[in-house]
């Protein structure tokens, strides 16, 4: 049985900033309420993120938090941003190929976890 992880929902850019700064591994899914691709992709992302339990998850609707587009230079949605210790390490946007995204994420995640062991 697949357990779907919950994404924290944020309504201000300050909440997003706090989330990124307080979690060594943080992932932000940026969408827009009128984006059908965003709504279709999110369940796939939730399932994928089960493989990465140490990554903290958040969702931001760019219609609700307009500053998110400016702060993170998001020109199209959906946008998926991975931060490690406050720095952006991975970005995928618009037309996301999930298998390629998973491969990139796996490499970064394993590298981070292995580095933390030493």
mmCIF file of C-alpha atoms in Angstrom:
data_model
loop_
_atom_site.group_PDB
_atom_site.id
_atom_site.type_symbol
_atom_site.label_atom_id
_atom_site.label_comp_id
_atom_site.label_asym_id
_atom_site.label_seq_id
_atom_site.Cartn_x
_atom_site.Cartn_y
_atom_site.Cartn_z
ATOM 1 C CA UNK A 1 0.000 0.000 0.000
ATOM 2 C CA UNK A 2 1.323 3.442 -0.948
ATOM 3 C CA UNK A 3 1.176 6.044 1.771
ATOM 4 C CA UNK A 4 0.792 9.572 0.422
ATOM 5 C CA UNK A 5 2.797 12.180 2.284
ATOM 6 C CA UNK A 6 1.203 15.460 3.241
ATOM 7 C CA UNK A 7 2.509 18.716 1.819
ATOM 8 C CA UNK A 8 2.406 21.716 4.140
ATOM 9 C CA UNK A 9 0.357 24.534 2.618
ATOM 10 C CA UNK A 10 1.704 28.070 2.909
ATOM 11 C CA UNK A 11 -0.145 31.350 2.462
ATOM 12 C CA UNK A 12 2.707 33.847 2.899
ATOM 13 C CA UNK A 13 6.222 34.199 1.538
ATOM 14 C CA UNK A 14 7.476 34.474 5.121
ATOM 15 C CA UNK A 15 6.140 30.982 5.865
ATOM 16 C CA UNK A 16 7.929 29.671 2.784
ATOM 17 C CA UNK A 17 11.190 31.333 3.845
ATOM 18 C CA UNK A 18 10.924 29.900 7.373
ATOM 19 C CA UNK A 19 10.208 26.441 5.968
ATOM 20 C CA UNK A 20 13.291 26.504 3.742
ATOM 21 C CA UNK A 21 15.587 27.891 6.438
ATOM 22 C CA UNK A 22 14.392 25.478 9.143
ATOM 23 C CA UNK A 23 14.620 22.254 7.100
ATOM 24 C CA UNK A 24 17.945 20.991 5.720
ATOM 25 C CA UNK A 25 16.104 19.198 2.898
ATOM 26 C CA UNK A 26 13.050 21.078 1.678
ATOM 27 C CA UNK A 27 10.911 20.714 -1.421
ATOM 28 C CA UNK A 28 8.464 23.325 -2.678
ATOM 29 C CA UNK A 29 5.757 22.524 -5.218
ATOM 30 C CA UNK A 30 4.544 25.769 -6.795
ATOM 31 C CA UNK A 31 1.236 25.618 -8.632
ATOM 32 C CA UNK A 32 -1.666 27.825 -9.662
ATOM 33 C CA UNK A 33 -5.290 27.059 -8.922
ATOM 34 C CA UNK A 34 -6.224 27.312 -12.612
ATOM 35 C CA UNK A 35 -3.375 25.088 -13.858
ATOM 36 C CA UNK A 36 -4.717 21.681 -14.877
ATOM 37 C CA UNK A 37 -1.205 20.275 -15.327
ATOM 38 C CA UNK A 38 -0.415 21.301 -11.743
ATOM 39 C CA UNK A 39 -3.434 19.411 -10.430
ATOM 40 C CA UNK A 40 -2.615 16.328 -12.509
ATOM 41 C CA UNK A 41 1.072 16.233 -11.546
ATOM 42 C CA UNK A 42 0.768 16.769 -7.789
ATOM 43 C CA UNK A 43 -0.517 13.241 -6.978
ATOM 44 C CA UNK A 44 2.402 11.745 -8.921
ATOM 45 C CA UNK A 45 4.843 13.947 -7.015
ATOM 46 C CA UNK A 46 3.285 12.919 -3.698
ATOM 47 C CA UNK A 47 3.793 9.243 -4.531
ATOM 48 C CA UNK A 48 7.368 9.844 -5.691
ATOM 49 C CA UNK A 49 8.293 11.741 -2.536
ATOM 50 C CA UNK A 50 7.524 8.631 -0.462
ATOM 51 C CA UNK A 51 10.963 7.414 -1.572
ATOM 52 C CA UNK A 52 12.617 10.421 0.076
ATOM 53 C CA UNK A 53 11.404 10.508 3.689
ATOM 54 C CA UNK A 54 13.945 13.067 4.885
ATOM 55 C CA UNK A 55 12.776 15.736 2.465
ATOM 56 C CA UNK A 56 10.214 18.082 3.998
ATOM 57 C CA UNK A 57 7.375 18.936 1.627
ATOM 58 C CA UNK A 58 5.465 22.131 0.948
ATOM 59 C CA UNK A 59 2.934 23.414 -1.558
ATOM 60 C CA UNK A 60 2.401 27.028 -2.549
ATOM 61 C CA UNK A 61 -0.357 28.315 -4.822
ATOM 62 C CA UNK A 62 1.132 31.217 -6.775
ATOM 63 C CA UNK A 63 -2.329 32.784 -7.046
ATOM 64 C CA UNK A 64 -2.443 32.986 -3.230
ATOM 65 C CA UNK A 65 1.219 33.885 -2.651
ATOM 66 C CA UNK A 66 2.116 36.028 -5.631
ATOM 67 C CA UNK A 67 5.552 36.872 -4.192
ATOM 68 C CA UNK A 68 6.674 33.257 -4.652
ATOM 69 C CA UNK A 69 7.064 33.776 -8.414
ATOM 70 C CA UNK A 70 9.287 36.790 -7.920
ATOM 71 C CA UNK A 71 11.330 35.375 -5.032
ATOM 72 C CA UNK A 72 12.159 32.110 -6.789
ATOM 73 C CA UNK A 73 12.017 33.394 -10.377
ATOM 74 C CA UNK A 74 9.177 31.073 -11.363
ATOM 75 C CA UNK A 75 7.971 31.874 -14.878
ATOM 76 C CA UNK A 76 5.721 28.844 -15.351
ATOM 77 C CA UNK A 77 3.953 26.294 -13.219
ATOM 78 C CA UNK A 78 4.096 23.692 -11.986
ATOM 79 C CA UNK A 79 7.526 24.372 -10.560
ATOM 80 C CA UNK A 80 9.313 21.978 -8.249
ATOM 81 C CA UNK A 81 12.197 23.333 -6.190
ATOM 82 C CA UNK A 82 14.538 21.334 -3.966
ATOM 83 C CA UNK A 83 16.593 23.189 -1.375
ATOM 84 C CA UNK A 84 19.495 21.788 0.608
ATOM 85 C CA UNK A 85 20.465 23.846 3.634
ATOM 86 C CA UNK A 86 18.730 26.870 2.143
ATOM 87 C CA UNK A 87 20.291 26.667 -1.333
ATOM 88 C CA UNK A 88 18.394 25.635 -4.440
ATOM 89 C CA UNK A 89 19.805 22.396 -5.854
ATOM 90 C CA UNK A 90 17.143 21.235 -8.285
ATOM 91 C CA UNK A 91 14.436 22.905 -10.314
ATOM 92 C CA UNK A 92 11.936 21.416 -12.719
ATOM 93 C CA UNK A 93 9.092 23.387 -14.227
ATOM 94 C CA UNK A 94 6.269 23.264 -16.716
ATOM 95 C CA UNK A 95 6.545 19.955 -18.588
ATOM 96 C CA UNK A 96 8.143 17.629 -16.055
ATOM 97 C CA UNK A 97 9.389 14.182 -17.047
ATOM 98 C CA UNK A 98 8.873 12.293 -13.811
ATOM 99 C CA UNK A 99 11.416 9.536 -14.489
ATOM 100 C CA UNK A 100 14.177 12.077 -15.213
ATOM 101 C CA UNK A 101 13.146 14.155 -12.214
ATOM 102 C CA UNK A 102 13.268 11.075 -9.983
ATOM 103 C CA UNK A 103 16.733 10.172 -11.294
ATOM 104 C CA UNK A 104 18.097 13.669 -10.588
ATOM 105 C CA UNK A 105 16.446 13.776 -7.172
ATOM 106 C CA UNK A 106 17.816 10.334 -6.255
ATOM 107 C CA UNK A 107 21.394 11.364 -7.087
ATOM 108 C CA UNK A 108 21.182 14.568 -5.064
ATOM 109 C CA UNK A 109 19.440 12.850 -2.136
ATOM 110 C CA UNK A 110 21.948 9.984 -1.972
ATOM 111 C CA UNK A 111 24.873 12.401 -2.278
ATOM 112 C CA UNK A 112 23.526 14.492 0.584
ATOM 113 C CA UNK A 113 22.808 11.470 2.785
ATOM 114 C CA UNK A 114 26.257 9.936 2.110
ATOM 115 C CA UNK A 115 28.017 13.221 2.838
ATOM 116 C CA UNK A 116 26.176 13.537 6.164
ATOM 117 C CA UNK A 117 27.625 10.161 7.257
ATOM 118 C CA UNK A 118 31.196 11.478 7.231
#
